[in-house]
Amino acid sequence: MSLLQRLSDMAIFAKVVETDSFTQAAVALQMSKGAVSKAIARLEQHLSVRLLQRTHATVEINRRRPSVFKLLPTGSSPSRSSGTPPR
């Protein structure tokens, strides 16, 4: 995987975390949901770690790997435990 591809995938990951949603990240980035999902899968494979815990209704950061937070832009919050539903 090229550096440019990794940087792109990290930007997509940051948008998924910011929006708490693959769908909303796709809309914001003007990409298909499938393209967002593939980018996250590529990044997870490259890093050999599951970055996000997915269910049918929610997306959460995998808290067992705090080192992944280094990938997030400054100001992003790794904690989404306020009880509010994902957007």
PDB file of C-alpha atoms in Angstrom:
ATOM      1  CA  MET A   1       0.000   0.000   0.000  1.00  0.00           C
ATOM      2  CA  SER A   2       1.412   3.380  -0.982  1.00  0.00           C
ATOM      3  CA  LEU A   3       1.879   6.249   1.437  1.00  0.00           C
ATOM      4  CA  LEU A   4      -0.726   8.288  -0.436  1.00  0.00           C
ATOM      5  CA  GLN A   5      -3.259   5.445  -0.118  1.00  0.00           C
ATOM      6  CA  ARG A   6      -2.567   5.089   3.616  1.00  0.00           C
ATOM      7  CA  LEU A   7      -3.010   8.842   4.146  1.00  0.00           C
ATOM      8  CA  SER A   8      -6.283   8.768   2.230  1.00  0.00           C
ATOM      9  CA  ASP A   9      -7.493   5.785   4.259  1.00  0.00           C
ATOM     10  CA  MET A  10      -6.540   7.549   7.515  1.00  0.00           C
ATOM     11  CA  ALA A  11      -8.515  10.638   6.464  1.00  0.00           C
ATOM     12  CA  ILE A  12     -11.517   8.416   5.753  1.00  0.00           C
ATOM     13  CA  PHE A  13     -11.079   6.702   9.139  1.00  0.00           C
ATOM     14  CA  ALA A  14     -10.997  10.107  10.864  1.00  0.00           C
ATOM     15  CA  LYS A  15     -14.240  11.108   9.114  1.00  0.00           C
ATOM     16  CA  VAL A  16     -15.952   7.871  10.187  1.00  0.00           C
ATOM     17  CA  VAL A  17     -14.890   8.544  13.784  1.00  0.00           C
ATOM     18  CA  GLU A  18     -15.967  12.189  13.551  1.00  0.00           C
ATOM     19  CA  THR A  19     -19.423  11.315  12.212  1.00  0.00           C
ATOM     20  CA  ASP A  20     -19.890   7.991  14.058  1.00  0.00           C
ATOM     21  CA  SER A  21     -21.178   6.607  10.780  1.00  0.00           C
ATOM     22  CA  PHE A  22     -19.910   4.980   7.603  1.00  0.00           C
ATOM     23  CA  THR A  23     -22.914   6.418   5.753  1.00  0.00           C
ATOM     24  CA  GLN A  24     -22.423   9.987   6.975  1.00  0.00           C
ATOM     25  CA  ALA A  25     -18.683   9.791   6.290  1.00  0.00           C
ATOM     26  CA  ALA A  26     -19.441   8.624   2.753  1.00  0.00           C
ATOM     27  CA  VAL A  27     -21.842  11.523   2.211  1.00  0.00           C
ATOM     28  CA  ALA A  28     -19.374  14.055   3.624  1.00  0.00           C
ATOM     29  CA  LEU A  29     -16.538  12.679   1.508  1.00  0.00           C
ATOM     30  CA  GLN A  30     -18.736  12.224  -1.588  1.00  0.00           C
ATOM     31  CA  MET A  31     -17.890   8.526  -1.742  1.00  0.00           C
ATOM     32  CA  SER A  32     -19.946   5.370  -1.746  1.00  0.00           C
ATOM     33  CA  LYS A  33     -20.454   3.602   1.564  1.00  0.00           C
ATOM     34  CA  GLY A  34     -18.690   0.580   0.047  1.00  0.00           C
ATOM     35  CA  ALA A  35     -15.605   2.668  -0.787  1.00  0.00           C
ATOM     36  CA  VAL A  36     -15.487   3.934   2.809  1.00  0.00           C
ATOM     37  CA  SER A  37     -15.814   0.394   4.132  1.00  0.00           C
ATOM     38  CA  LYS A  38     -13.025  -0.853   1.840  1.00  0.00           C
ATOM     39  CA  ALA A  39     -10.726   1.993   2.937  1.00  0.00           C
ATOM     40  CA  ILE A  40     -11.253   1.112   6.603  1.00  0.00           C
ATOM     41  CA  ALA A  41     -10.678  -2.580   5.868  1.00  0.00           C
ATOM     42  CA  ARG A  42      -7.423  -1.753   4.005  1.00  0.00           C
ATOM     43  CA  LEU A  43      -6.192   0.386   6.888  1.00  0.00           C
ATOM     44  CA  GLU A  44      -7.099  -2.286   9.446  1.00  0.00           C
ATOM     45  CA  GLN A  45      -5.291  -4.905   7.389  1.00  0.00           C
ATOM     46  CA  HIS A  46      -2.214  -2.698   6.986  1.00  0.00           C
ATOM     47  CA  LEU A  47      -2.071  -1.970  10.726  1.00  0.00           C
ATOM     48  CA  SER A  48      -3.070  -5.525  11.702  1.00  0.00           C
ATOM     49  CA  VAL A  49      -5.658  -4.196  14.126  1.00  0.00           C
ATOM     50  CA  ARG A  50      -9.425  -3.831  14.181  1.00  0.00           C
ATOM     51  CA  LEU A  51      -9.912  -0.063  14.449  1.00  0.00           C
ATOM     52  CA  LEU A  52     -13.696   0.044  14.706  1.00  0.00           C
ATOM     53  CA  GLN A  53     -16.267  -2.148  16.412  1.00  0.00           C
ATOM     54  CA  ARG A  54     -19.216  -2.410  14.052  1.00  0.00           C
ATOM     55  CA  THR A  55     -22.781  -3.458  14.725  1.00  0.00           C
ATOM     56  CA  HIS A  56     -25.804  -3.130  12.474  1.00  0.00           C
ATOM     57  CA  ALA A  57     -26.620   0.252  14.044  1.00  0.00           C
ATOM     58  CA  THR A  58     -23.418   1.692  15.516  1.00  0.00           C
ATOM     59  CA  VAL A  59     -19.723   2.268  14.953  1.00  0.00           C
ATOM     60  CA  GLU A  60     -17.344   2.600  17.909  1.00  0.00           C
ATOM     61  CA  ILE A  61     -13.610   2.972  18.177  1.00  0.00           C
ATOM     62  CA  ASN A  62     -11.878  -0.190  19.329  1.00  0.00           C
ATOM     63  CA  ARG A  63     -10.765   0.987  22.782  1.00  0.00           C
ATOM     64  CA  ARG A  64      -8.373  -1.935  23.210  1.00  0.00           C
ATOM     65  CA  ARG A  65      -5.944  -0.212  20.830  1.00  0.00           C
ATOM     66  CA  PRO A  66      -5.398   3.320  22.179  1.00  0.00           C
ATOM     67  CA  SER A  67      -2.362   3.793  19.904  1.00  0.00           C
ATOM     68  CA  VAL A  68      -4.717   4.189  16.939  1.00  0.00           C
ATOM     69  CA  PHE A  69      -5.748   7.560  18.345  1.00  0.00           C
ATOM     70  CA  LYS A  70      -2.442   8.902  17.048  1.00  0.00           C
ATOM     71  CA  LEU A  71      -4.046   8.639  13.602  1.00  0.00           C
ATOM     72  CA  LEU A  72      -6.793  11.088  14.517  1.00  0.00           C
ATOM     73  CA  PRO A  73      -6.502  14.809  13.864  1.00  0.00           C
ATOM     74  CA  THR A  74      -6.058  17.041  16.911  1.00  0.00           C
ATOM     75  CA  GLY A  75      -9.369  17.739  18.587  1.00  0.00           C
ATOM     76  CA  SER A  76     -11.057  14.450  17.675  1.00  0.00           C
ATOM     77  CA  SER A  77     -12.606  12.755  20.642  1.00  0.00           C
ATOM     78  CA  PRO A  78     -12.137   9.009  21.056  1.00  0.00           C
ATOM     79  CA  SER A  79     -14.983   8.879  23.558  1.00  0.00           C
ATOM     80  CA  ARG A  80     -18.535   8.647  22.257  1.00  0.00           C
ATOM     81  CA  SER A  81     -20.063   7.283  25.442  1.00  0.00           C
ATOM     82  CA  SER A  82     -22.554  10.117  25.975  1.00  0.00           C
ATOM     83  CA  GLY A  83     -25.443   7.822  25.147  1.00  0.00           C
ATOM     84  CA  THR A  84     -26.432   9.769  22.069  1.00  0.00           C
ATOM     85  CA  PRO A  85     -27.154   7.688  18.990  1.00  0.00           C
ATOM     86  CA  PRO A  86     -24.716   7.812  16.087  1.00  0.00           C
ATOM     87  CA  ARG A  87     -25.490  10.203  13.278  1.00  0.00           C
TER      88      ARG A  87
END
